[in-house]
Structure formats: C-alpha cells, structure tokens
GROMACS .gro file of C-alpha atoms in nm:
model
  499
    1MET     CA    1   0.000   0.000   0.000
    2THR     CA    2   0.136   0.342  -0.094
    3ASN     CA    3   0.026   0.703  -0.081
    4VAL     CA    4  -0.058   0.675   0.290
    5SER     CA    5  -0.090   1.009   0.465
    6ALA     CA    6   0.116   1.059   0.778
    7SER     CA    7  -0.163   1.089   1.034
    8PRO     CA    8  -0.115   1.171   1.400
    9ASN     CA    9  -0.447   1.003   1.474
   10ALA     CA   10  -0.364   0.683   1.663
   11GLY     CA   11  -0.562   0.430   1.863
   12ILE     CA   12  -0.517   0.115   2.065
   13VAL     CA   13  -0.650  -0.237   2.017
   14LEU     CA   14  -0.933  -0.322   2.256
   15SER     CA   15  -1.000  -0.680   2.145
   16VAL     CA   16  -0.909  -0.932   1.876
   17ARG     CA   17  -1.157  -1.206   1.789
   18GLY     CA   18  -1.024  -1.387   1.485
   19SER     CA   19  -1.046  -1.136   1.200
   20VAL     CA   20  -1.263  -0.892   1.401
   21VAL     CA   21  -1.065  -0.614   1.569
   22ASP     CA   22  -1.209  -0.344   1.798
   23VAL     CA   23  -1.001  -0.025   1.822
   24GLN     CA   24  -1.035   0.278   2.048
   25PHE     CA   25  -0.946   0.630   1.928
   26PHE     CA   26  -0.924   0.940   2.147
   27GLU     CA   27  -0.881   1.226   1.897
   28ARG     CA   28  -1.086   1.151   1.584
   29LEU     CA   29  -1.297   0.853   1.487
   30PRO     CA   30  -1.192   0.698   1.149
   31ALA     CA   31  -1.450   0.692   0.870
   32VAL     CA   32  -1.610   0.368   0.757
   33PHE     CA   33  -1.391   0.185   0.500
   34SER     CA   34  -1.079   0.363   0.629
   35VAL     CA   35  -0.767   0.145   0.643
   36LEU     CA   36  -0.593   0.101   0.978
   37ARG     CA   37  -0.242  -0.039   1.019
   38ALA     CA   38  -0.095  -0.219   1.319
   39GLY     CA   39   0.166  -0.474   1.424
   40VAL     CA   40   0.533  -0.504   1.343
   41ASP     CA   41   0.621  -0.279   1.045
   42GLU     CA   42   0.242  -0.208   1.019
   43LYS     CA   43   0.191  -0.524   0.819
   44ILE     CA   44  -0.152  -0.597   0.967
   45VAL     CA   45  -0.421  -0.420   0.763
   46ILE     CA   46  -0.767  -0.356   0.910
   47GLU     CA   47  -1.067  -0.207   0.729
   48VAL     CA   48  -1.319  -0.015   0.940
   49MET     CA   49  -1.665  -0.167   0.897
   50GLU     CA   50  -1.869   0.017   1.161
   51GLN     CA   51  -1.846   0.290   1.423
   52MET     CA   52  -1.964   0.151   1.756
   53ASP     CA   53  -1.971   0.477   1.959
   54GLN     CA   54  -1.784   0.808   1.984
   55HIS     CA   55  -1.446   0.643   2.050
   56ARG     CA   56  -1.463   0.285   1.919
   57VAL     CA   57  -1.467   0.129   1.574
   58ARG     CA   58  -1.495  -0.232   1.464
   59GLY     CA   59  -1.299  -0.355   1.166
   60ILE     CA   60  -1.220  -0.668   0.967
   61ALA     CA   61  -0.855  -0.764   0.923
   62LEU     CA   62  -0.757  -0.813   0.559
   63THR     CA   63  -0.442  -0.996   0.666
   64ALA     CA   64  -0.365  -1.257   0.930
   65THR     CA   65  -0.387  -1.123   1.286
   66GLN     CA   66  -0.108  -1.333   1.441
   67GLY     CA   67   0.094  -1.115   1.678
   68LEU     CA   68  -0.181  -0.857   1.729
   69GLY     CA   69  -0.276  -0.808   2.094
   70ARG     CA   70  -0.472  -0.580   2.324
   71GLY     CA   71  -0.314  -0.244   2.392
   72MET     CA   72  -0.109  -0.237   2.071
   73LYS     CA   73  -0.098   0.088   1.875
   74VAL     CA   74  -0.305   0.133   1.558
   75ARG     CA   75  -0.254   0.405   1.297
   76ASP     CA   76  -0.536   0.559   1.097
   77THR     CA   77  -0.419   0.609   0.737
   78ARG     CA   78  -0.724   0.832   0.662
   79GLN     CA   79  -0.761   0.656   0.327
   80PRO     CA   80  -0.963   0.359   0.201
   81LEU     CA   81  -0.815   0.047   0.042
   82GLN     CA   82  -0.640   0.144  -0.283
   83VAL     CA   83  -0.498  -0.033  -0.589
   84PRO     CA   84  -0.266   0.093  -0.866
   85VAL     CA   85  -0.394   0.189  -1.210
   86GLY     CA   86  -0.204   0.289  -1.521
   87LYS     CA   87  -0.054   0.145  -1.835
   88THR     CA   88   0.232  -0.018  -1.643
   89ILE     CA   89   0.001  -0.265  -1.466
   90ILE     CA   90  -0.070  -0.445  -1.796
   91SER     CA   91   0.059  -0.806  -1.812
   92ARG     CA   92   0.096  -0.815  -1.433
   93MET     CA   93  -0.068  -1.009  -1.149
   94PHE     CA   94  -0.174  -0.841  -0.823
   95ASP     CA   95  -0.330  -0.917  -0.487
   96VAL     CA   96  -0.612  -0.721  -0.321
   97PHE     CA   97  -0.365  -0.462  -0.185
   98GLY     CA   98  -0.223  -0.385  -0.530
   99HIS     CA   99   0.106  -0.565  -0.462
  100ALA     CA  100   0.259  -0.755  -0.754
  101ILE     CA  101   0.257  -1.131  -0.691
  102ASP     CA  102   0.418  -1.245  -1.018
  103ARG     CA  103   0.775  -1.244  -0.878
  104MET     CA  104   0.854  -0.923  -1.068
  105PRO     CA  105   0.932  -0.567  -0.943
  106GLU     CA  106   0.642  -0.342  -0.846
  107PRO     CA  107   0.512  -0.137  -1.142
  108ILE     CA  108   0.620   0.226  -1.162
  109ASP     CA  109   0.436   0.541  -1.276
  110THR     CA  110   0.106   0.426  -1.131
  111GLU     CA  111  -0.181   0.615  -0.972
  112TRP     CA  112  -0.349   0.470  -0.665
  113ARG     CA  113  -0.730   0.476  -0.652
  114SER     CA  114  -0.986   0.371  -0.396
  115VAL     CA  115  -1.160   0.038  -0.456
  116HIS     CA  116  -1.485   0.191  -0.330
  117ARG     CA  117  -1.634   0.366  -0.631
  118ALA     CA  118  -1.991   0.452  -0.724
  119PRO     CA  119  -2.153   0.296  -1.033
  120PRO     CA  120  -2.191   0.520  -1.342
  121VAL     CA  121  -2.491   0.752  -1.320
  122MET     CA  122  -2.781   0.694  -1.559
  123ALA     CA  123  -2.684   0.993  -1.775
  124GLU     CA  124  -2.347   0.833  -1.855
  125ARG     CA  125  -2.485   0.493  -1.953
  126LEU     CA  126  -2.565   0.386  -2.307
  127THR     CA  127  -2.918   0.252  -2.342
  128LYS     CA  128  -2.861   0.093  -2.682
  129SER     CA  129  -2.800  -0.282  -2.663
  130GLU     CA  130  -2.518  -0.408  -2.883
  131VAL     CA  131  -2.390  -0.761  -2.933
  132PHE     CA  132  -2.042  -0.846  -2.804
  133GLU     CA  133  -1.884  -1.068  -3.072
  134THR     CA  134  -1.660  -1.338  -2.925
  135GLY     CA  135  -1.552  -1.517  -3.244
  136ILE     CA  136  -1.685  -1.844  -3.096
  137LYS     CA  137  -1.959  -1.990  -3.316
  138ALA     CA  138  -2.173  -2.160  -3.052
  139ILE     CA  139  -2.189  -1.845  -2.839
  140ASP     CA  140  -2.237  -1.588  -3.116
  141VAL     CA  141  -2.515  -1.786  -3.286
  142LEU     CA  142  -2.721  -1.919  -2.994
  143VAL     CA  143  -2.612  -1.723  -2.684
  144PRO     CA  144  -2.509  -1.375  -2.805
  145LEU     CA  145  -2.346  -1.168  -2.532
  146GLU     CA  146  -2.425  -0.805  -2.456
  147GLN     CA  147  -2.164  -0.531  -2.496
  148GLY     CA  148  -2.135  -0.393  -2.144
  149GLY     CA  149  -2.349  -0.676  -2.007
  150LYS     CA  150  -2.295  -0.970  -1.777
  151ALA     CA  151  -2.297  -1.338  -1.869
  152GLY     CA  152  -2.290  -1.634  -1.633
  153LEU     CA  153  -2.073  -1.935  -1.712
  154PHE     CA  154  -2.196  -2.249  -1.537
  155GLY     CA  155  -1.954  -2.541  -1.533
  156GLY     CA  156  -1.770  -2.784  -1.310
  157ALA     CA  157  -1.418  -2.921  -1.323
  158GLY     CA  158  -1.284  -3.062  -1.646
  159VAL     CA  159  -1.549  -2.933  -1.889
  160GLY     CA  160  -1.332  -2.662  -2.047
  161LYS     CA  161  -1.431  -2.357  -1.845
  162THR     CA  162  -1.078  -2.219  -1.813
  163VAL     CA  163  -1.000  -2.288  -2.179
  164LEU     CA  164  -1.316  -2.102  -2.282
  165LEU     CA  165  -1.225  -1.804  -2.063
  166THR     CA  166  -0.871  -1.802  -2.204
  167GLU     CA  167  -1.003  -1.807  -2.560
  168MET     CA  168  -1.234  -1.514  -2.490
  169ILE     CA  169  -0.936  -1.319  -2.359
  170HIS     CA  170  -0.739  -1.402  -2.675
  171ASN     CA  171  -1.024  -1.296  -2.902
  172MET     CA  172  -1.085  -0.978  -2.702
  173ILE     CA  173  -0.722  -0.879  -2.748
  174GLY     CA  174  -0.769  -0.940  -3.120
  175HIS     CA  175  -1.031  -0.664  -3.125
  176GLN     CA  176  -0.901  -0.312  -3.166
  177ARG     CA  177  -0.797  -0.160  -2.832
  178GLY     CA  178  -0.940  -0.453  -2.639
  179MET     CA  179  -0.839  -0.515  -2.278
  180SER     CA  180  -0.897  -0.811  -2.046
  181ILE     CA  181  -0.892  -0.840  -1.667
  182PHE     CA  182  -0.912  -1.173  -1.483
  183CYS     CA  183  -1.041  -1.159  -1.126
  184GLY     CA  184  -0.992  -1.471  -0.915
  185ILE     CA  185  -1.207  -1.466  -0.600
  186GLY     CA  186  -1.117  -1.743  -0.357
  187GLU     CA  187  -0.887  -1.913  -0.607
  188ARG     CA  188  -0.655  -2.196  -0.509
  189CYS     CA  189  -0.287  -2.103  -0.529
  190ARG     CA  190  -0.227  -2.393  -0.769
  191GLU     CA  191  -0.504  -2.274  -1.001
  192GLY     CA  192  -0.368  -1.921  -1.010
  193GLU     CA  193  -0.018  -2.040  -1.100
  194GLU     CA  194  -0.145  -2.280  -1.368
  195LEU     CA  195  -0.374  -2.019  -1.521
  196TYR     CA  196  -0.101  -1.755  -1.528
  197SER     CA  197   0.148  -1.996  -1.686
  198GLY     CA  198  -0.110  -2.123  -1.934
  199MET     CA  199  -0.206  -1.774  -2.048
  200LYS     CA  200   0.158  -1.675  -2.074
  201ASP     CA  201   0.234  -1.977  -2.290
  202ALA     CA  202  -0.074  -1.904  -2.505
  203GLY     CA  203   0.048  -1.546  -2.560
  204VAL     CA  204  -0.257  -1.370  -2.419
  205LEU     CA  205  -0.089  -1.174  -2.136
  206LYS     CA  206   0.016  -0.870  -2.339
  207ASP     CA  207  -0.316  -0.687  -2.290
  208MET     CA  208  -0.451  -0.823  -1.964
  209VAL     CA  209  -0.426  -0.782  -1.587
  210MET     CA  210  -0.482  -1.054  -1.326
  211VAL     CA  211  -0.606  -0.987  -0.971
  212TYR     CA  212  -0.627  -1.263  -0.712
  213GLY     CA  213  -0.781  -1.305  -0.368
  214GLN     CA  214  -0.661  -1.652  -0.280
  215MET     CA  215  -0.855  -1.914  -0.089
  216ASN     CA  216  -0.613  -1.913   0.205
  217GLU     CA  217  -0.656  -1.540   0.265
  218PRO     CA  218  -0.897  -1.396   0.525
  219PRO     CA  219  -1.259  -1.339   0.416
  220GLY     CA  220  -1.212  -0.961   0.419
  221ALA     CA  221  -0.946  -0.984   0.146
  222ARG     CA  222  -1.157  -1.219  -0.065
  223PHE     CA  223  -1.455  -0.988  -0.022
  224ARG     CA  224  -1.267  -0.684  -0.162
  225VAL     CA  225  -1.078  -0.840  -0.454
  226GLY     CA  226  -1.377  -0.795  -0.688
  227ASP     CA  227  -1.385  -0.421  -0.612
  228ALA     CA  228  -1.008  -0.402  -0.671
  229ALA     CA  229  -1.037  -0.565  -1.016
  230LEU     CA  230  -1.331  -0.342  -1.109
  231THR     CA  231  -1.133  -0.030  -1.016
  232MET     CA  232  -0.864  -0.133  -1.266
  233ALA     CA  233  -1.128  -0.212  -1.528
  234GLU     CA  234  -1.291   0.128  -1.479
  235TYR     CA  235  -0.956   0.300  -1.537
  236PHE     CA  236  -0.914   0.137  -1.879
  237ARG     CA  237  -1.278   0.213  -1.967
  238ASP     CA  238  -1.300   0.574  -1.844
  239ASP     CA  239  -0.940   0.702  -1.884
  240GLU     CA  240  -0.805   0.492  -2.173
  241HIS     CA  241  -1.145   0.462  -2.351
  242ARG     CA  242  -1.094   0.094  -2.416
  243ASP     CA  243  -1.347  -0.187  -2.414
  244VAL     CA  244  -1.275  -0.422  -2.125
  245LEU     CA  245  -1.355  -0.790  -2.082
  246LEU     CA  246  -1.379  -0.872  -1.710
  247LEU     CA  247  -1.365  -1.242  -1.623
  248VAL     CA  248  -1.469  -1.332  -1.267
  249ASP     CA  249  -1.408  -1.673  -1.116
  250ASN     CA  250  -1.608  -1.727  -0.900
  251ILE     CA  251  -1.885  -1.480  -0.819
  252PHE     CA  252  -2.039  -1.722  -0.566
  253ARG     CA  253  -1.720  -1.699  -0.358
  254PHE     CA  254  -1.770  -1.322  -0.338
  255LEU     CA  255  -2.109  -1.381  -0.176
  256GLN     CA  256  -1.958  -1.654   0.041
  257ALA     CA  257  -1.686  -1.416   0.166
  258GLY     CA  258  -1.952  -1.154   0.240
  259MET     CA  259  -2.144  -1.413   0.440
  260GLU     CA  260  -1.831  -1.489   0.645
  261VAL     CA  261  -1.766  -1.118   0.709
  262SER     CA  262  -2.128  -1.067   0.816
  263GLY     CA  263  -2.109  -1.360   1.055
  264LEU     CA  264  -1.783  -1.236   1.206
  265LEU     CA  265  -1.942  -0.897   1.271
  266GLY     CA  266  -2.228  -1.066   1.454
  267GLN     CA  267  -2.502  -0.957   1.214
  268MET     CA  268  -2.831  -1.146   1.204
  269PRO     CA  269  -2.830  -1.400   0.917
  270SER     CA  270  -3.108  -1.423   0.661
  271ARG     CA  271  -3.234  -1.717   0.452
  272LEU     CA  272  -3.012  -2.027   0.464
  273GLY     CA  273  -2.749  -1.839   0.664
  274TYR     CA  274  -2.681  -1.573   0.400
  275GLN     CA  275  -2.621  -1.216   0.510
  276SER     CA  276  -2.922  -0.985   0.504
  277THR     CA  277  -2.722  -0.734   0.298
  278MET     CA  278  -2.636  -0.981   0.018
  279GLY     CA  279  -2.853  -0.810  -0.244
  280THR     CA  280  -2.702  -0.469  -0.170
  281GLU     CA  281  -2.344  -0.599  -0.174
  282LEU     CA  282  -2.391  -0.785  -0.502
  283SER     CA  283  -2.565  -0.489  -0.665
  284GLY     CA  284  -2.284  -0.257  -0.558
  285LEU     CA  285  -2.040  -0.478  -0.748
  286GLU     CA  286  -2.252  -0.569  -1.050
  287GLU     CA  287  -2.385  -0.218  -1.121
  288ARG     CA  288  -2.030  -0.092  -1.175
  289ILE     CA  289  -2.011  -0.325  -1.478
  290ALA     CA  290  -2.171  -0.102  -1.740
  291ASN     CA  291  -2.162   0.033  -2.094
  292THR     CA  292  -2.089   0.407  -2.097
  293HIS     CA  293  -2.002   0.674  -2.355
  294ALA     CA  294  -1.632   0.621  -2.275
  295GLY     CA  295  -1.631   0.243  -2.328
  296ALA     CA  296  -1.780  -0.082  -2.206
  297ILE     CA  297  -1.699  -0.338  -1.939
  298THR     CA  298  -1.832  -0.676  -2.048
  299SER     CA  299  -1.823  -0.942  -1.779
  300ILE     CA  300  -1.815  -1.321  -1.798
  301GLN     CA  301  -1.875  -1.463  -1.452
  302ALA     CA  302  -1.838  -1.823  -1.340
  303VAL     CA  303  -2.133  -1.909  -1.118
  304TYR     CA  304  -2.148  -2.200  -0.875
  305VAL     CA  305  -2.499  -2.319  -0.789
  306PRO     CA  306  -2.501  -2.480  -0.441
  307ALA     CA  307  -2.636  -2.837  -0.455
  308ASP     CA  308  -2.763  -2.764  -0.809
  309ASP     CA  309  -3.051  -2.573  -0.649
  310LEU     CA  310  -3.142  -2.280  -0.873
  311THR     CA  311  -3.371  -2.146  -0.600
  312ASP     CA  312  -3.073  -2.090  -0.368
  313PRO     CA  313  -3.066  -1.722  -0.261
  314ALA     CA  314  -2.715  -1.672  -0.402
  315ALA     CA  315  -2.816  -1.806  -0.745
  316GLU     CA  316  -3.139  -1.605  -0.743
  317HIS     CA  317  -2.959  -1.278  -0.677
  318VAL     CA  318  -2.692  -1.345  -0.942
  319PHE     CA  319  -2.948  -1.444  -1.209
  320GLY     CA  320  -3.116  -1.108  -1.168
  321HIS     CA  321  -2.803  -0.932  -1.299
  322LEU     CA  322  -2.718  -1.161  -1.593
  323SER     CA  323  -2.813  -1.100  -1.955
  324ALA     CA  324  -2.690  -1.442  -2.075
  325SER     CA  325  -2.635  -1.789  -1.925
  326ILE     CA  326  -2.381  -2.031  -2.076
  327VAL     CA  327  -2.410  -2.387  -1.944
  328LEU     CA  328  -2.119  -2.626  -1.997
  329SER     CA  329  -2.204  -2.995  -2.035
  330ARG     CA  330  -1.986  -3.277  -1.908
  331LYS     CA  331  -2.153  -3.515  -2.156
  332ARG     CA  332  -2.053  -3.299  -2.454
  333ALA     CA  333  -1.700  -3.270  -2.316
  334SER     CA  334  -1.676  -3.649  -2.292
  335GLU     CA  335  -1.779  -3.672  -2.660
  336GLY     CA  336  -1.502  -3.430  -2.760
  337LEU     CA  337  -1.745  -3.158  -2.866
  338TYR     CA  338  -1.556  -2.845  -2.763
  339PRO     CA  339  -1.655  -2.587  -2.654
  340ALA     CA  340  -1.876  -2.816  -2.444
  341ILE     CA  341  -2.172  -2.574  -2.433
  342ASP     CA  342  -2.517  -2.721  -2.371
  343LEU     CA  343  -2.688  -2.550  -2.664
  344LEU     CA  344  -3.042  -2.610  -2.537
  345GLN     CA  345  -2.997  -2.502  -2.174
  346SER     CA  346  -2.796  -2.191  -2.256
  347ASN     CA  347  -2.991  -1.873  -2.330
  348SER     CA  348  -2.951  -1.500  -2.379
  349ALA     CA  349  -3.174  -1.195  -2.347
  350MET     CA  350  -3.002  -1.055  -2.657
  351ALA     CA  351  -3.147  -1.324  -2.884
  352THR     CA  352  -3.439  -1.111  -3.005
  353THR     CA  353  -3.530  -0.981  -3.350
  354GLY     CA  354  -3.487  -0.620  -3.238
  355ILE     CA  355  -3.120  -0.676  -3.146
  356VAL     CA  356  -2.973  -0.956  -3.359
  357GLY     CA  357  -3.210  -0.920  -3.654
  358GLU     CA  358  -3.485  -1.138  -3.801
  359ARG     CA  359  -3.255  -1.373  -3.995
  360HIS     CA  360  -3.030  -1.445  -3.698
  361TYR     CA  361  -3.326  -1.497  -3.465
  362ALA     CA  362  -3.508  -1.728  -3.709
  363LEU     CA  363  -3.194  -1.936  -3.766
  364ALA     CA  364  -3.127  -1.967  -3.393
  365GLN     CA  365  -3.483  -2.083  -3.331
  366GLU     CA  366  -3.458  -2.338  -3.614
  367ILE     CA  367  -3.129  -2.468  -3.474
  368ARG     CA  368  -3.281  -2.507  -3.127
  369LYS     CA  369  -3.585  -2.681  -3.274
  370THR     CA  370  -3.368  -2.926  -3.469
  371LEU     CA  371  -3.148  -3.002  -3.166
  372ALA     CA  372  -3.455  -3.050  -2.944
  373GLN     CA  373  -3.608  -3.294  -3.193
  374TYR     CA  374  -3.279  -3.486  -3.205
  375GLU     CA  375  -3.273  -3.499  -2.824
  376ALA     CA  376  -3.623  -3.650  -2.825
  377LEU     CA  377  -3.522  -3.910  -3.088
  378LYS     CA  378  -3.204  -4.025  -2.913
  379ASP     CA  379  -3.379  -4.288  -2.700
  380ILE     CA  380  -3.551  -4.437  -3.005
  381VAL     CA  381  -3.224  -4.451  -3.198
  382ALA     CA  382  -3.047  -4.611  -2.901
  383MET     CA  383  -3.313  -4.884  -2.860
  384LEU     CA  384  -3.432  -4.953  -3.215
  385GLY     CA  385  -3.166  -4.808  -3.442
  386LEU     CA  386  -3.167  -4.529  -3.698
  387ASP     CA  387  -3.341  -4.743  -3.961
  388GLN     CA  388  -3.663  -4.744  -3.757
  389LEU     CA  389  -3.703  -4.368  -3.795
  390SER     CA  390  -3.906  -4.205  -4.070
  391PRO     CA  391  -3.714  -4.040  -4.356
  392ASP     CA  392  -3.790  -3.695  -4.215
  393ASP     CA  393  -3.663  -3.793  -3.871
  394ARG     CA  394  -3.346  -3.937  -4.022
  395LEU     CA  395  -3.285  -3.606  -4.197
  396THR     CA  396  -3.344  -3.425  -3.867
  397VAL     CA  397  -3.089  -3.647  -3.692
  398GLY     CA  398  -2.837  -3.583  -3.968
  399ARG     CA  399  -2.886  -3.205  -3.952
  400ALA     CA  400  -2.857  -3.199  -3.573
  401ARG     CA  401  -2.539  -3.407  -3.564
  402ARG     CA  402  -2.379  -3.192  -3.832
  403LEU     CA  403  -2.484  -2.876  -3.650
  404GLU     CA  404  -2.330  -3.008  -3.327
  405ARG     CA  405  -2.001  -3.076  -3.503
  406PHE     CA  406  -1.999  -2.751  -3.698
  407LEU     CA  407  -2.046  -2.560  -3.371
  408THR     CA  408  -1.720  -2.710  -3.240
  409GLN     CA  409  -1.412  -2.496  -3.292
  410PRO     CA  410  -1.034  -2.520  -3.252
  411PHE     CA  411  -0.908  -2.261  -3.002
  412PHE     CA  412  -0.596  -2.047  -3.014
  413ALA     CA  413  -0.553  -2.120  -2.643
  414THR     CA  414  -0.509  -2.493  -2.712
  415GLU     CA  415  -0.295  -2.487  -3.026
  416GLN     CA  416   0.014  -2.607  -2.838
  417PHE     CA  417  -0.179  -2.906  -2.699
  418SER     CA  418  -0.406  -3.013  -2.986
  419GLY     CA  419  -0.188  -2.931  -3.285
  420LEU     CA  420  -0.488  -2.764  -3.452
  421LYS     CA  421  -0.461  -2.402  -3.558
  422GLY     CA  422  -0.710  -2.181  -3.372
  423LYS     CA  423  -1.000  -2.027  -3.565
  424GLN     CA  424  -1.194  -1.708  -3.497
  425VAL     CA  425  -1.522  -1.708  -3.691
  426SER     CA  426  -1.738  -1.405  -3.766
  427VAL     CA  427  -2.110  -1.410  -3.690
  428LYS     CA  428  -2.189  -1.390  -4.062
  429ASP     CA  429  -1.981  -1.700  -4.145
  430ALA     CA  430  -2.128  -1.891  -3.849
  431LEU     CA  431  -2.484  -1.810  -3.954
  432ASP     CA  432  -2.415  -1.897  -4.320
  433GLY     CA  433  -2.276  -2.235  -4.216
  434CYS     CA  434  -2.575  -2.320  -3.996
  435GLU     CA  435  -2.818  -2.210  -4.268
  436ARG     CA  436  -2.651  -2.428  -4.533
  437ILE     CA  437  -2.654  -2.730  -4.301
  438LEU     CA  438  -3.025  -2.680  -4.232
  439ARG     CA  439  -3.083  -2.669  -4.611
  440ASP     CA  440  -2.920  -3.016  -4.632
  441GLU     CA  441  -2.636  -2.886  -4.849
  442PHE     CA  442  -2.393  -3.109  -4.657
  443LYS     CA  443  -2.608  -3.418  -4.606
  444ASP     CA  444  -2.377  -3.626  -4.829
  445TYR     CA  445  -2.066  -3.516  -4.642
  446PRO     CA  446  -1.937  -3.713  -4.343
  447GLU     CA  447  -1.987  -3.556  -4.002
  448SER     CA  448  -1.610  -3.558  -3.951
  449ALA     CA  449  -1.576  -3.303  -4.233
  450LEU     CA  450  -1.762  -3.048  -4.018
  451TYR     CA  451  -1.576  -3.124  -3.695
  452MET     CA  452  -1.329  -2.865  -3.561
  453ILE     CA  453  -1.340  -2.629  -3.858
  454GLY     CA  454  -1.387  -2.253  -3.888
  455SER     CA  455  -1.615  -2.140  -4.170
  456ILE     CA  456  -1.836  -2.393  -4.347
  457ASP     CA  457  -1.634  -2.374  -4.671
  458GLU     CA  458  -1.350  -2.561  -4.499
  459ALA     CA  459  -1.571  -2.872  -4.498
  460LYS     CA  460  -1.546  -2.891  -4.879
  461LYS     CA  461  -1.168  -2.900  -4.888
  462PRO     CA  462  -1.127  -3.272  -4.805
  463THR     CA  463  -1.279  -3.530  -5.038
  464PRO     CA  464  -1.606  -3.663  -4.892
  465GLN     CA  465  -1.547  -3.999  -4.728
  466SER     CA  466  -1.902  -4.128  -4.774
  467SER     CA  467  -2.081  -4.231  -5.089
  468PRO     CA  468  -2.335  -3.990  -5.241
  469LYS     CA  469  -2.617  -4.209  -5.110
  470ALA     CA  470  -2.485  -4.230  -4.754
  471LYS     CA  471  -2.745  -4.200  -4.480
  472PRO     CA  472  -2.718  -3.903  -4.244
  473GLY     CA  473  -2.673  -4.126  -3.939
  474ASP     CA  474  -2.405  -4.341  -4.100
  475ALA     CA  475  -2.140  -4.069  -4.102
  476LYS     CA  476  -1.834  -4.112  -3.884
  477PRO     CA  477  -1.709  -3.844  -3.646
  478GLY     CA  478  -1.361  -3.999  -3.646
  479ASP     CA  479  -1.163  -4.215  -3.886
  480GLY     CA  480  -1.270  -4.575  -3.845
  481LYS     CA  481  -1.473  -4.503  -3.531
  482PRO     CA  482  -1.843  -4.548  -3.455
  483ALA     CA  483  -2.069  -4.247  -3.508
  484ASP     CA  484  -2.096  -4.174  -3.135
  485ALA     CA  485  -1.727  -4.225  -3.058
  486LYS     CA  486  -1.521  -3.944  -2.915
  487PRO     CA  487  -1.325  -3.765  -3.190
  488SER     CA  488  -0.951  -3.816  -3.167
  489VAL     CA  489  -0.863  -3.464  -3.055
  490ASN     CA  490  -0.726  -3.413  -2.706
  491PHE     CA  491  -0.803  -3.083  -2.532
  492PRO     CA  492  -0.640  -3.092  -2.188
  493ARG     CA  493  -0.762  -2.824  -1.953
  494LEU     CA  494  -0.524  -2.555  -1.840
  495SER     CA  495  -0.645  -2.566  -1.481
  496GLY     CA  496  -0.850  -2.795  -1.261
  497HIS     CA  497  -1.114  -2.538  -1.170
  498ASN     CA  498  -1.388  -2.643  -0.935
  499CYS     CA  499  -1.732  -2.489  -0.891
   0.00000   0.00000   0.00000
C-alpha cells in the first residue's frame, strides 16, 4: 500500500476475535472503510466496517492477525483500500492490496485509486443494446453476449471452463484496443499459478491484468478483490477509452466471503445463513459493470450453484443481474465436442429480433428446434436403431449431428496441446454455415468433415469420405470409429477449476 498520509491520529486495540478487531481512538474517529495499520512494520491491515460509539470502531482484518494483541498501537491512514492503475500494470498479477505477486518488481508510474467507487450515473450509460462478438460460433449464434453486459458461465471441473475463458481473452485482445482483466475470488494457489502460466504460454498476457484473492486469505481480502479488479477495469474504460472484458471466477465466492464477514461482525443471518445485505453488496459490485459513452466493461462470470438448487438465494440474486447464461455440459466434453456448451440449456436476453435481426433470430430458433427434436429421438435410436425412424426424422438427426459438429471450434488457447490451428469465426460466417446445413447442403458429407473447422467452406476441402447415397446417421465423427465415438482430438484443460 502506498500514498498513505502521515496521520497523528492513533488508537489502541481493545480486542481481537479472529479477523474482528475493535479499536479505540481518542482524537478523531476513522471513517467507515478507512484502512488502519498495526503490528510489526504495520503489516496488519484492518478495514473499518462500523463505528460503535464516539471512540470505538470495529474492523475486519484483511491480513492474518497473528501477533496482534490488546493495547497495541493502531494508525489511521485516513484513506480507504487502494490499488494501482495505469498502463504499467498491464501483463501483471496483483493481490487485493495492489502488490505484484508475479515475482517481478512493483510497477512504476502508477496512480493509486480507492476500490470503493460509485456505479456510473444513468446519464453516462448507453441505453442501446449491442452484441459483443466473441468469435466463438456456438456463443455468437445461440447465446449472443451483450456489450457492457454480464454473462454467467456455469460449469464444473474438467469441462473446459478455463479454456473457454482463455479463448475469450485471446479474441478480445484481437479486437481493436481490447483489454482483459481476470479476477480470481477465492482461487486456489495452484489454479492461479497454472492459469497464469497457461495464459503466458498461449500469448494472451500482453493486454490483460490478473487480480487474485486466494482461498487461504482472510474473508475480508476475498470480499474486496472484486472491487479491486473493477477499479482497474474502470480505469481502462474511463481514462483509456478501451473496451474491457472482465472475467470473474467465482462470483459465488464473493457472496460466500460476504457471508463470512457478516457472521464475524455478529449480524443477524437471513435465509439459509446468508447475510441480510447480500442483495445490496452484489448490486454494488454488478452495477459498476456497465456500458458508458467512454467504453464498455463486459463481464463473464463463473457461477457455482449450491447443490444444483437454482432457488438458492445466491443463485437467485446473481441471475437477476445476468443477460446471458452459458451452461457447460460434461456429456458434450466427454464426446469431444468443444466448446462443451449445452446448446439447449444456454440462453440469452439478446437473442431477439430487435437486437440480432430477423434472420439471426429465425436461424437460432430453427437450430434449437432441430437439436430439441434430435434430443427426443435419441432414445428411439439407441433402442431400435436409426433405420426405424421415418425419412424426415433421419434427416433431422443428420442435420442436428452436423450442427453439433460444426459448432465445435479449434481454439488459439489450445494450439500447443491439440496441434490444430485456432479459428476465430465471424457471426456472418457462423450463420451462413448453420443455414446451409439446415438446407441439407452437406447431407452427403461425413460428419467428420464439419468437426473442428472454422467457416463452413472448410468442410469442402477434403474429399467426402461417404458415398453420395450415404445416410445421415451413417457418417463417422472420427476415422474408423463409430458415429458416437469421441473424436480423436485431445483438449487438456489448463487448470482444474472447481465450482
């Protein structure tokens, strides 16, 4: 922490109960959210959470409190928690205090700003909804994201969540003046190291910043790391006028840290033990993610749903802020269909005729209808075989399987592992490909010709492996393998993310 005013205002510790510290001041009472420092070399950082009376405040320690005892001196810095902003923080990794944790020197020529900032006022916001193009076919066609909006990414371990986030960062950097910020709330130390190394190897660190509040840190630090990352994002949006992609993993841990802080302060819990102020705390964070005249902060947030219960208060409050939900499927990942997005469960508020246009909307609805019909026919095919279906149903199965494979895509983030060159596909090319598949233009091509390609024209480069009269269900997704076998492309995950 830098830029701390030399303040004569000092107090003494009255009590220490875990992370809760009561301090008495005799001259002037510190303001709420002020940072207090105590201990040897003032390494213990305390944030004032409430004023108890005219001389006492109660705070939450953002660091470990070992060595802190009653009667020890405390210094009021007269400033809130601050983090550095500026061009020199790019390609670096920080903790909640703004200290570099990437084993490199601290950045120079930085300005320190408070993490407590108000959301943009209504007059500064843009009311026009625009689509945020990711270059990923499955997302741009069926789950379009909002520029300056918030999307939830639901997925467990091993389904490609980290790879998908890394690819979005890569594609965002490919856009003019794009900027990415990764915020890890309650991340494991191993995950942070693996993600940093993976992104460095993939070459996507040149226009991004990483901020971590690790799992072993006190709840107060984990609770503030989201505000710290947003302060950096707001700098690039408001001062540099750049569009920012903010990736948060995991927003549930932000609510969980707030619940721990509330319990430590002795506040009355609400439903299922959550803090009564959960809605206010989440809104204070989410409302800062906005599209303004200066630029846009678009957020992709990993969301953990406790016990798969969508009525859980945490899930309910998060859903109210999201404009799109992307669900990752373990079944699709096991079949080698990457990105492993469940195309039927995922949805977006942007998928309307007024925003994406009539053609895009009609195509998306036809794709969903075809995939839903295929889902209903799977049991019949499994029990009786494809030959027992009517000719129309066989065509539907063929279209759906080709659509599923066309909506797979090789990623830049996995080039070094898969050996396949990454592809970024425009919305126009993705829509053209889906439309031509629905018109049965590729019914005589094997399904493998549509697997892991970019635009649809790439499917015509290899010679078709099936005869002109081949049935849609007879196509092979891999050389010499059954139709339902996993294609022979290995996409190892960069990190073992959980929830």
